[in-house]
Coordinates of C-alpha atoms in Angstrom, one line a residue:
Chain A
M774 CA -28.2 -23.9 11.1
V775 CA -25.7 -23.0 12.2
L776 CA -23.2 -20.1 10.8
L777 CA -21.1 -20.3 13.6
E778 CA -19.5 -21.9 16.1
L779 CA -15.8 -21.7 17.9
S780 CA -15.3 -24.7 20.1
D781 CA -12.3 -24.8 23.1
V782 CA -11.0 -21.5 21.2
H783 CA -7.7 -20.6 23.0
A784 CA -5.5 -17.7 21.4
G785 CA -3.0 -14.5 22.7
Y786 CA -0.6 -12.3 21.6
G787 CA 2.9 -13.2 22.0
G788 CA 2.3 -16.8 23.1
G789 CA 0.7 -15.5 25.9
N790 CA -3.2 -16.2 25.5
V791 CA -5.8 -13.8 26.4
I792 CA -9.0 -16.0 25.0
N793 CA -8.5 -19.3 27.4
G794 CA -11.6 -21.9 25.4
V795 CA -14.1 -19.9 24.2
S796 CA -17.6 -21.7 23.2
L797 CA -19.8 -20.4 20.8
T798 CA -23.2 -20.5 18.7
I799 CA -24.3 -18.1 16.3
E800 CA -27.5 -19.2 14.6
E801 CA -28.4 -18.4 10.8
G802 CA -30.4 -15.1 11.2
T803 CA -30.2 -14.0 14.1
V804 CA -28.5 -11.0 15.9
V805 CA -26.0 -12.1 19.0
S806 CA -24.0 -10.4 21.4
L807 CA -20.6 -11.4 23.0
L808 CA -20.8 -9.0 26.3
G809 CA -18.1 -8.7 28.8
R810 CA -15.9 -6.3 30.3
N811 CA -13.0 -4.2 29.3
G812 CA -10.1 -6.5 28.5
V813 CA -11.9 -9.9 29.2
G814 CA -11.2 -10.8 25.3
K815 CA -14.5 -10.5 23.7
T816 CA -11.9 -8.4 20.3
T817 CA -9.8 -10.8 20.7
T818 CA -12.3 -13.4 20.3
L819 CA -13.4 -12.1 16.8
R820 CA -10.1 -11.6 16.1
S821 CA -9.6 -14.7 15.9
I822 CA -12.4 -15.5 13.8
V823 CA -11.8 -12.9 11.0
G824 CA -8.0 -14.3 11.3
V825 CA -6.6 -10.8 12.4
I826 CA -4.6 -14.0 14.6
S827 CA -5.1 -17.4 14.4
P828 CA -5.9 -19.0 17.4
D829 CA -3.4 -22.0 19.5
R830 CA -6.4 -24.2 19.6
G831 CA -9.3 -25.9 19.0
T832 CA -11.5 -25.0 16.5
V833 CA -13.6 -21.7 14.2
S834 CA -15.8 -23.0 11.7
F835 CA -17.5 -21.2 9.1
D836 CA -20.9 -22.8 7.2
S837 CA -19.7 -26.7 8.4
L838 CA -15.9 -25.1 6.7
D839 CA -13.2 -24.8 8.9
I840 CA -11.5 -21.1 9.7
S841 CA -8.9 -21.5 12.1
G842 CA -5.5 -20.0 10.8
F843 CA -7.7 -18.2 7.6
E844 CA -6.4 -15.4 6.6
P845 CA -8.8 -11.5 7.4
H846 CA -8.8 -12.0 2.8
E847 CA -10.2 -16.0 3.2
T848 CA -12.4 -15.3 5.7
Y849 CA -13.3 -12.1 4.0
K850 CA -14.6 -14.3 1.1
Q851 CA -15.9 -17.0 3.0
G852 CA -19.1 -13.9 3.5
I853 CA -17.3 -12.1 6.8
S854 CA -18.0 -8.3 7.4
L855 CA -16.0 -6.8 9.7
V856 CA -16.4 -4.0 12.3
P857 CA -13.2 -3.1 13.2
E858 CA -13.4 -0.6 17.0
D859 CA -11.7 2.2 15.2
R860 CA -14.4 1.9 12.4
G861 CA -11.2 1.9 9.8
I862 CA -12.2 4.4 7.7
F863 CA -9.9 6.3 5.5
P864 CA -9.4 9.2 6.6
D865 CA -8.4 11.1 3.0
L866 CA -11.2 9.3 0.7
T867 CA -14.9 10.5 0.4
V868 CA -18.2 8.9 1.9
S869 CA -18.5 7.4 -0.9
E870 CA -15.0 6.3 -2.2
N871 CA -14.3 5.2 1.3
L872 CA -18.2 2.3 0.4
R873 CA -16.1 1.3 -3.7
V874 CA -13.1 0.4 -1.5
P875 CA -14.0 -3.3 0.2
L876 CA -12.7 -6.4 -2.6
V877 CA -16.8 -7.0 -4.1
D878 CA -17.7 -9.8 -6.6
T879 CA -20.4 -8.2 -8.9
D880 CA -23.1 -10.4 -8.8
D881 CA -23.3 -10.8 -5.2
E882 CA -22.7 -6.8 -4.4
R883 CA -24.4 -4.7 -2.3
S884 CA -25.3 -1.1 -4.6
I885 CA -24.1 1.8 -3.2
A886 CA -27.7 2.7 -3.8
E887 CA -28.4 0.1 -1.3
I888 CA -26.6 1.2 0.8
Y889 CA -27.9 5.1 1.6
G890 CA -30.5 3.2 1.5
Y891 CA -29.9 2.1 5.5
F892 CA -28.1 4.8 5.5
P893 CA -29.4 8.5 4.1
K894 CA -27.0 10.2 6.1
L895 CA -24.4 8.4 3.9
E896 CA -25.6 10.2 0.8
E897 CA -26.1 13.4 1.7
L898 CA -21.9 13.1 2.8
Q899 CA -20.8 10.7 0.5
D900 CA -18.5 13.1 -0.9
S901 CA -17.4 14.1 2.2
K902 CA -14.4 13.0 3.5
G903 CA -14.2 10.0 6.3
R904 CA -12.2 12.4 7.9
N905 CA -14.2 15.2 8.3
L906 CA -17.3 12.3 10.1
S907 CA -19.2 12.5 12.6
G908 CA -17.8 9.5 15.5
G909 CA -21.5 7.9 14.8
E910 CA -21.5 9.1 11.0
Q911 CA -17.5 6.7 10.8
Q912 CA -19.9 4.4 12.4
M913 CA -22.2 4.1 10.5
L914 CA -20.0 4.5 7.2
A915 CA -18.1 0.9 9.0
I916 CA -21.6 -0.5 8.3
G917 CA -22.3 -0.2 5.3
R918 CA -19.0 -0.5 4.1
A919 CA -18.8 -4.0 5.6
L920 CA -22.1 -4.3 4.0
R921 CA -21.1 -4.1 1.4
Q922 CA -19.7 -7.3 -0.3
N923 CA -23.7 -8.5 1.3
P924 CA -22.0 -10.9 3.9
R925 CA -23.6 -13.7 5.3
L926 CA -21.6 -13.1 9.3
L927 CA -21.8 -9.5 10.3
L928 CA -19.3 -8.6 12.7
L929 CA -19.4 -5.7 15.2
D930 CA -16.9 -4.3 17.6
E931 CA -18.2 -2.0 20.1
P932 CA -20.6 0.1 17.4
S933 CA -21.7 2.1 20.7
E934 CA -19.0 3.0 21.9
G935 CA -18.0 6.3 22.0
L936 CA -21.5 8.1 20.3
A937 CA -24.2 10.4 21.8
P938 CA -27.1 8.7 23.0
Q939 CA -29.2 9.6 20.9
I940 CA -27.0 8.9 17.9
I941 CA -26.0 5.0 19.8
E942 CA -30.6 5.1 18.8
D943 CA -30.1 6.1 15.2
V944 CA -27.0 3.1 14.8
G945 CA -29.4 0.0 16.6
R946 CA -32.2 0.7 14.3
A947 CA -30.1 0.4 11.5
I948 CA -28.4 -3.0 12.7
E949 CA -32.1 -3.8 13.7
T950 CA -33.6 -3.2 9.9
I951 CA -30.7 -5.3 8.5
A952 CA -30.9 -8.0 10.5
E953 CA -35.3 -8.2 10.3
E954 CA -34.0 -8.5 6.3
G955 CA -32.5 -11.4 7.2
M956 CA -28.5 -11.0 8.3
T957 CA -26.2 -12.8 10.7
I958 CA -24.3 -10.5 13.2
L959 CA -22.2 -11.1 16.1
V960 CA -22.1 -7.9 18.4
V961 CA -19.7 -7.0 20.6
E962 CA -20.0 -4.4 22.8
Q963 CA -19.9 -2.9 26.5
N964 CA -23.1 -1.6 26.3
T965 CA -25.2 -3.8 28.0
K966 CA -28.7 -2.5 28.1
F967 CA -28.0 -1.5 23.7
A968 CA -26.5 -4.6 22.5
L969 CA -29.7 -6.4 25.0
D970 CA -31.7 -4.2 22.8
I971 CA -30.6 -6.2 19.4
S972 CA -29.5 -9.2 20.2
S973 CA -32.0 -12.6 20.6
H974 CA -29.4 -14.1 22.0
A975 CA -25.6 -13.4 24.7
Y976 CA -22.1 -14.7 25.8
I977 CA -20.5 -13.3 28.5
M978 CA -17.3 -13.4 28.6
A979 CA -15.6 -13.0 31.5
D980 CA -11.5 -13.5 32.2
G981 CA -11.0 -14.4 28.9
Q982 CA -14.0 -17.3 28.9
I983 CA -17.5 -18.2 28.2
V984 CA -19.1 -17.6 31.8
M985 CA -22.8 -17.5 31.1
D986 CA -25.3 -17.0 27.4
G987 CA -28.7 -17.1 26.8
S988 CA -31.7 -15.6 25.4
T989 CA -31.3 -11.4 26.6
N990 CA -35.6 -12.5 27.7
E991 CA -33.2 -14.6 30.6
L992 CA -30.5 -12.8 30.8
R993 CA -32.5 -9.0 31.7
D994 CA -33.7 -11.0 34.3
D995 CA -30.8 -12.4 36.0
E996 CA -29.4 -9.1 37.7
E997 CA -27.5 -10.2 39.9
R998 CA -25.1 -12.6 37.7
L999 CA -25.2 -9.4 35.6
E1000 CA -23.7 -6.8 37.8
K1001 CA -21.5 -9.9 38.7
Y1002 CA -20.1 -10.6 35.4
L1003 CA -20.8 -6.3 33.5
G1004 CA -21.2 -4.3 36.3
V1005 CA -23.9 -2.4 35.3
H1006 CA -28.3 -1.9 36.2
E1007 CA -29.9 -3.0 34.4
T1008 CA -33.6 -1.4 34.1
Chain B
M252 CA -28.6 21.7 -12.4
S253 CA -29.7 24.0 -15.2
N254 CA -29.3 22.1 -18.4
N255 CA -27.3 25.8 -19.5
N256 CA -24.2 25.1 -18.3
R257 CA -21.3 24.0 -20.2
N258 CA -17.5 23.1 -18.9
L259 CA -15.2 23.8 -21.4
A260 CA -11.2 22.6 -20.1
I261 CA -8.0 22.7 -22.1
G262 CA -5.9 22.7 -20.0
P263 CA -5.3 24.5 -17.1
V264 CA -8.1 27.0 -18.5
E265 CA -11.3 26.1 -17.3
L266 CA -14.1 28.5 -19.0
S267 CA -17.9 27.9 -17.7
V268 CA -21.1 29.1 -19.0
A269 CA -23.9 29.1 -16.6
D270 CA -27.1 30.4 -16.7
G271 CA -26.0 33.2 -20.0
S272 CA -23.3 34.3 -17.6
M273 CA -20.0 33.6 -18.5
Q274 CA -16.3 32.7 -16.2
L275 CA -13.5 32.0 -17.0
S276 CA -10.9 30.3 -14.4
I277 CA -7.1 29.4 -14.7
G278 CA -6.4 26.4 -13.3
R279 CA -4.4 26.4 -9.7
L280 CA -1.4 28.4 -10.3
Q281 CA 1.2 25.6 -9.5
T282 CA -0.5 22.7 -11.2
D283 CA 0.8 24.9 -14.3
A284 CA 4.1 25.9 -12.6
K285 CA 4.8 21.9 -12.0
K286 CA 3.6 20.8 -15.5
L287 CA 6.5 23.3 -16.1
L288 CA 9.3 22.4 -14.8
L289 CA 9.1 19.5 -15.7
G290 CA 8.8 20.9 -19.7
T291 CA 11.9 23.2 -19.5
S292 CA 13.6 19.9 -17.4
L293 CA 13.2 18.1 -20.4
L294 CA 13.6 20.2 -22.8
V295 CA 17.2 20.7 -21.2
L296 CA 17.8 17.7 -21.0
L297 CA 16.8 17.1 -24.9
A298 CA 19.2 19.4 -25.6
A299 CA 22.0 19.3 -23.1
P300 CA 24.0 17.7 -25.7
A301 CA 24.4 20.8 -27.3
I302 CA 24.8 22.2 -24.7
F303 CA 26.6 20.1 -22.8
T304 CA 31.0 18.8 -23.1
G305 CA 30.6 15.4 -23.6
Y306 CA 32.6 13.3 -20.3
F307 CA 29.1 15.3 -19.5
I308 CA 26.6 13.9 -20.2
G309 CA 27.9 10.9 -19.7
L310 CA 28.0 10.9 -16.6
L311 CA 24.1 12.1 -16.9
A312 CA 22.8 8.9 -19.3
V313 CA 24.9 6.4 -15.9
A314 CA 22.7 9.4 -13.7
F315 CA 19.5 8.8 -15.4
L316 CA 20.6 4.4 -15.2
Y317 CA 20.8 5.7 -11.5
A318 CA 17.3 7.3 -11.7
I319 CA 15.2 4.8 -12.7
F320 CA 17.0 2.3 -10.2
A321 CA 16.5 4.8 -7.3
I322 CA 12.0 4.6 -9.2
S323 CA 12.8 0.9 -8.3
V324 CA 13.6 0.9 -5.1
D325 CA 10.9 3.7 -4.0
L326 CA 8.3 2.0 -5.3
V327 CA 9.0 -0.3 -2.2
W328 CA 9.6 1.3 -0.3
G329 CA 8.2 4.4 -0.8
Y330 CA 4.5 3.0 -1.2
A331 CA 4.7 -0.2 -0.3
G332 CA 6.6 0.2 3.0
I333 CA 9.6 -2.4 2.2
L334 CA 12.9 -1.0 3.0
T335 CA 15.2 -3.0 1.4
F336 CA 18.5 -3.5 1.7
G337 CA 19.9 -5.8 -1.4
H338 CA 18.3 -4.2 -4.1
A339 CA 22.1 -3.5 -6.0
A340 CA 22.0 -8.0 -5.3
F341 CA 19.0 -6.8 -9.2
F342 CA 20.4 -3.7 -10.4
G343 CA 23.3 -5.8 -10.3
L344 CA 21.6 -9.8 -11.8
G345 CA 19.7 -7.7 -14.5
A346 CA 23.6 -6.2 -15.9
Y347 CA 25.1 -10.4 -15.6
L348 CA 22.3 -11.2 -17.1
M349 CA 22.8 -8.2 -19.8
G350 CA 26.3 -8.7 -19.6
V351 CA 26.9 -12.5 -19.9
I352 CA 24.2 -12.7 -23.3
T353 CA 26.1 -10.2 -24.9
T354 CA 29.3 -12.0 -25.4
E355 CA 29.5 -15.3 -23.1
L356 CA 26.9 -16.3 -25.4
S357 CA 28.9 -15.0 -28.0
L358 CA 25.5 -13.5 -29.9
P359 CA 26.4 -9.6 -29.4
S360 CA 23.6 -8.7 -31.6
I361 CA 20.6 -9.1 -29.2
G362 CA 20.9 -6.4 -26.5
L363 CA 17.6 -5.8 -26.9
L364 CA 16.5 -9.8 -26.2
G365 CA 19.3 -8.9 -23.2
L366 CA 17.1 -6.0 -22.3
L367 CA 13.8 -8.2 -21.9
I368 CA 15.3 -11.1 -20.2
A369 CA 16.6 -8.8 -17.6
F370 CA 13.7 -7.4 -16.3
L371 CA 12.1 -11.3 -16.4
G372 CA 14.8 -12.3 -14.8
P373 CA 15.0 -10.1 -11.0
A374 CA 11.6 -9.8 -11.3
L375 CA 11.0 -13.6 -11.3
V376 CA 13.7 -13.8 -8.3
G377 CA 12.2 -10.9 -6.9
L378 CA 8.4 -12.7 -7.4
V379 CA 9.7 -15.9 -5.3
V380 CA 12.1 -14.1 -2.7
A381 CA 8.9 -12.1 -1.8
G382 CA 6.2 -14.6 -2.5
V383 CA 7.9 -17.6 -0.7
L384 CA 9.1 -15.2 2.8
F385 CA 5.7 -12.8 2.7
S386 CA 3.3 -15.7 2.6
R387 CA 5.1 -17.7 5.0
G388 CA 3.4 -14.4 7.4
I389 CA 7.4 -12.9 7.8
S390 CA 7.7 -9.5 9.2
E391 CA 8.7 -6.5 6.9
E392 CA 11.3 -5.7 9.3
Y393 CA 13.3 -9.8 8.6
F394 CA 12.7 -9.1 4.4
T395 CA 14.6 -6.5 5.1
I396 CA 17.6 -8.1 6.5
I397 CA 17.0 -11.2 4.5
T398 CA 17.4 -8.5 2.0
L399 CA 20.2 -7.5 3.4
A400 CA 21.6 -11.2 3.4
L401 CA 20.9 -11.0 -0.5
A402 CA 23.0 -8.3 -1.4
I403 CA 25.9 -10.3 0.1
V404 CA 25.3 -13.8 -1.0
A405 CA 24.4 -12.0 -4.7
S406 CA 28.1 -10.2 -5.0
Q407 CA 29.5 -13.8 -3.7
A408 CA 27.8 -15.6 -6.1
A409 CA 29.3 -13.5 -8.8
L410 CA 33.6 -13.7 -7.5
I411 CA 32.5 -17.8 -7.5
L412 CA 30.5 -18.5 -10.4
S413 CA 33.5 -16.8 -11.9
D414 CA 33.1 -19.2 -15.0
I415 CA 29.7 -17.5 -16.3
T416 CA 30.8 -13.8 -14.2
G417 CA 34.8 -13.5 -14.5
G418 CA 34.5 -13.3 -10.9
S419 CA 36.9 -10.5 -9.3
N420 CA 37.8 -9.5 -13.0
G421 CA 34.6 -9.0 -14.0
L422 CA 33.2 -9.4 -17.7
T423 CA 34.3 -7.2 -19.5
G424 CA 33.3 -5.9 -23.7
I425 CA 29.7 -5.7 -23.1
P426 CA 28.7 -3.9 -26.1
L427 CA 26.1 -1.4 -26.4
L428 CA 22.6 -2.5 -28.0
G429 CA 21.9 -3.1 -30.7
I430 CA 19.5 -4.6 -33.1
E431 CA 20.5 -7.7 -35.8
I432 CA 18.2 -10.1 -37.6
P433 CA 21.0 -12.1 -40.1
G434 CA 19.7 -11.2 -43.7
I435 CA 17.7 -8.7 -43.5
M436 CA 19.1 -6.5 -40.9
T437 CA 22.1 -5.0 -38.6
Y438 CA 21.6 -1.7 -36.3
R439 CA 23.8 -0.9 -34.1
L440 CA 23.0 2.1 -31.7
P441 CA 26.1 4.4 -32.0
Y442 CA 27.4 5.9 -28.7
E443 CA 26.8 9.5 -28.4
L444 CA 22.8 8.1 -28.7
F445 CA 22.7 5.7 -26.1
Y446 CA 22.5 9.5 -23.5
F447 CA 18.3 9.9 -25.3
V448 CA 18.3 5.8 -24.8
A449 CA 18.7 6.2 -21.1
L450 CA 17.0 9.6 -21.0
V451 CA 13.7 8.1 -22.3
A452 CA 14.0 5.3 -20.1
L453 CA 13.9 7.0 -18.2
V454 CA 11.0 9.1 -18.5
G455 CA 8.8 5.9 -19.3
V456 CA 9.9 4.0 -16.5
Y457 CA 9.0 6.9 -14.3
L458 CA 5.4 7.7 -16.2
V459 CA 4.1 3.4 -15.9
G460 CA 6.0 4.0 -11.9
K461 CA 3.1 7.0 -11.6
R462 CA 0.6 4.9 -13.9
I463 CA 1.0 1.7 -10.9
V464 CA 1.2 4.1 -8.0
Q465 CA -2.0 6.5 -8.5
S466 CA -4.0 3.0 -10.1
P467 CA -6.6 0.7 -7.6
F468 CA -3.8 -1.4 -6.9
G469 CA -1.0 1.5 -5.7
T470 CA -3.5 2.8 -3.8
T471 CA -4.5 -0.7 -2.2
L472 CA -0.5 -0.9 -2.2
A473 CA -0.4 2.6 0.0
G474 CA -3.5 0.9 2.3
I475 CA -1.5 -1.7 3.4
N476 CA 2.0 0.2 3.9
E477 CA -0.5 2.3 5.9
N478 CA -3.0 0.1 7.9
E479 CA -2.9 -4.4 6.1
T480 CA -5.2 -6.0 8.7
K481 CA -7.5 -2.5 7.9
V482 CA -7.7 -3.9 3.5
S483 CA -6.9 -7.4 4.4
S484 CA -9.9 -7.4 6.4
L485 CA -12.0 -5.6 3.3
G486 CA -11.1 -8.8 1.1
Y487 CA -7.0 -8.0 -0.7
D488 CA -4.4 -10.4 0.1
P489 CA -1.8 -8.6 0.8
V490 CA 0.6 -11.0 0.0
K491 CA -0.1 -10.9 -3.3
Y492 CA 0.5 -7.6 -3.8
K493 CA 3.6 -6.3 -1.8
T494 CA 4.4 -10.2 -3.2
L495 CA 3.8 -8.7 -7.3
V496 CA 5.0 -5.4 -6.4
F497 CA 8.6 -6.3 -4.9
G498 CA 9.0 -8.6 -8.5
L499 CA 8.0 -5.2 -10.5
S500 CA 10.9 -3.2 -8.5
T501 CA 13.0 -6.1 -9.1
G502 CA 12.1 -6.5 -13.0
I503 CA 12.3 -2.9 -12.8
A504 CA 16.2 -3.6 -10.8
G505 CA 17.2 -5.3 -13.5
F506 CA 16.4 -3.7 -16.5
A507 CA 18.2 -0.1 -15.1
G508 CA 21.5 -2.6 -14.8
A509 CA 21.4 -3.8 -17.9
L510 CA 21.1 -0.9 -19.4
Y511 CA 23.8 0.4 -17.2
A512 CA 26.7 -2.9 -18.8
A513 CA 25.2 -2.5 -21.5
Y514 CA 26.6 1.2 -21.5
S515 CA 29.6 1.4 -19.3
G516 CA 30.2 -1.7 -21.3
F517 CA 32.3 -3.4 -18.1
I518 CA 31.0 -4.7 -14.0
S519 CA 32.3 -6.5 -11.2
P520 CA 30.4 -7.8 -8.7
P521 CA 30.8 -3.9 -6.8
L522 CA 27.9 -3.9 -8.7
L523 CA 25.6 -6.1 -6.6
G524 CA 26.5 -5.6 -3.2
F525 CA 25.6 -4.0 0.2
A526 CA 27.6 -0.7 -1.4
L527 CA 25.2 0.0 -4.0
S528 CA 22.0 -0.9 -2.1
T529 CA 22.7 2.1 0.3
E530 CA 23.4 4.5 -2.0
V531 CA 20.7 3.6 -3.4
L532 CA 18.1 4.3 -0.2
I533 CA 20.4 7.8 0.6
W534 CA 19.5 9.0 -3.4
V535 CA 15.3 8.3 -2.0
L536 CA 15.2 10.1 1.3
V537 CA 17.2 12.1 0.3
G538 CA 15.3 13.5 -2.7
G539 CA 12.1 12.0 -1.2
R540 CA 10.5 8.6 -0.4
G541 CA 6.9 7.9 -1.8
T542 CA 7.3 10.8 -4.7
L543 CA 8.5 8.9 -7.5
I544 CA 10.7 12.0 -8.8
G545 CA 12.1 12.7 -6.2
P546 CA 15.0 9.7 -6.0
V547 CA 15.0 10.6 -9.8
I548 CA 16.3 13.8 -8.9
G549 CA 17.5 12.4 -5.4
A550 CA 19.8 9.9 -7.9
T551 CA 20.7 12.4 -10.5
A552 CA 22.1 15.2 -8.1
L553 CA 23.9 13.3 -5.9
Y554 CA 25.8 10.5 -8.5
L555 CA 26.7 14.6 -10.0
A556 CA 27.7 16.0 -7.5
E557 CA 29.7 12.7 -6.2
N558 CA 31.3 12.8 -10.0
M559 CA 32.5 16.0 -10.1
F560 CA 33.5 16.6 -6.3
S561 CA 34.6 13.3 -5.3
G562 CA 37.7 14.0 -7.2
L563 CA 38.7 17.7 -5.1
F564 CA 37.9 16.3 -1.7
L565 CA 38.6 12.7 -2.1
N566 CA 38.1 10.7 0.6
T567 CA 36.0 13.5 3.1
W568 CA 32.9 13.4 0.1
V569 CA 31.8 10.4 1.8
L570 CA 31.5 11.8 5.1
G571 CA 30.0 14.8 2.6
L572 CA 27.2 12.4 2.0
G573 CA 26.7 11.0 5.8
L574 CA 26.2 14.2 7.2
L575 CA 24.5 15.6 3.8
L576 CA 21.8 12.8 5.0
V577 CA 21.7 12.7 8.6
A578 CA 21.0 16.1 7.9
I579 CA 18.0 15.2 5.5
V580 CA 16.8 13.0 8.2
L581 CA 16.7 15.6 11.2
V582 CA 15.7 18.7 9.5
F583 CA 13.5 16.9 6.0
P584 CA 12.2 14.3 6.3
A585 CA 10.2 14.6 3.3
G586 CA 13.4 15.7 1.3
V587 CA 13.5 17.2 -1.5
V588 CA 10.4 16.9 -2.5
G589 CA 8.6 17.4 0.5
V590 CA 10.8 20.8 0.9
F591 CA 8.6 22.4 -2.4
S592 CA 5.4 20.9 -1.7
L593 CA 5.8 22.9 1.4
A594 CA 6.6 25.9 0.0
E595 CA 4.1 24.7 -2.0
Q596 CA 1.2 24.7 -0.1
K597 CA 1.9 28.3 1.9
L598 CA 2.7 29.6 -2.0
N599 CA -1.4 28.2 -2.0
R600 CA -2.3 29.5 1.1
Y601 CA -1.2 33.1 0.2
L602 CA -2.4 33.1 -3.0
E603 CA -5.7 32.3 -1.8
E604 CA -5.1 35.5 1.0
T605 CA -4.3 37.0 -1.7

């Protein structure tokens, strides 16, 4: 079943469009990545899904409901959780307080204990202030917090950014565990290797448009085009 | 953890018994000092009518009402980050509602009902204005400009609707608070006791305000002020929160205005206008925005100073006030309360080192 579908989405800021006709679909229960160099419109695509900006043209539909123009709190209520690029941790709140911030429907929430199950490190740090966490810990907290409402779609904006290789592996494993339980995930990344490792399908963006897509296995073999759009050598 | 651990806390004093050894610790000094200061000030204020002249007590009573008004502004500006240039419109609306109900409707005995209506009316107007504007996605800067227009519209309306408002002459003969249930009881508040009513109202509004800013509603509001997108991506509707706090604030402003009308007995269009709207911003800023107690101190101190010194310095008072504002913004952007908390931090650090 298609959970999220963007068709011909144009969006941007103050009249200028950053993305021009993005179309993509995400099947329920899969991990999909959206790759591209800095500034090609990946984050803008995420923002137009959650409603931080509304598309000038095109539609975003979620479980067959047209959610184009919804506000962030409305898409959240539909079951879309975003982990923003800056992670959005409240620096003055502790780890456990940060986890209690999201508005949850108690019938559907994942308990704090469940979140600690995915990220044992967070339990150790439960009384530490957000500001005292390392980048990796903040990333785990941000993902854990986004899981609180037991979302139907989890959006991750550059989860590996600024993290040490070892920590990236930890975060990647946690994402895989969550995915194995059936969570649908869209990962935006510049780290191609990391993204291809955790997802089954990938879309590649350049200049505000999707320029290629395919299964991660297919893409891995297409080194020439990966190099062209992403400027990386895959091994 | 051992089961032998026991903690007993009485106020700031904490007694803890752990595995046979006993420890007595006294809470952090500044919490004590703060409570002591607030308690002492309250006692002094309660005893004030026995100490000071009636004139001064009268000024103080009005200062308390303006302090309530300043708290209402601090809720939206200090906590929600919404600057309002037109809050006097709501203070004045409350005053006029009180005035009209008690004089024009020739029902002088329903002062208490007047207070309620003077809260609900402005609250409703505030909710509608903020609800309509914010749900249309208007930015806070434009909202501020619209509040400015609101103050101008309100004072013009008070001039034009002279059948109800008395036009530029205003309304006179507004009675002090009272309760009358025909045939059962009649009570008129003696003039001297109004001071205590104002004090109780101020303490009450302050405590309610404190409760609100510390509640989940208040912390969510602070989060929205810090980063609206971040908070709305966690499921909260910023429009709802901003609208509610604005409505609550305009209600409190109206309540303060109604008490003002009852006490002064006379109201006129300037009460709704731009001048009072900006003066309250100065009180809040000088006292310390986002602290609740700061605006109370700012409003009280500056209103008293204005009335005691403006006679001496005539027109230079406004100049002095302007210079004070510039100095505060440049030197102590966190206001009077900010200066105290800085001193408090230094003191704590000193105490921890020794």
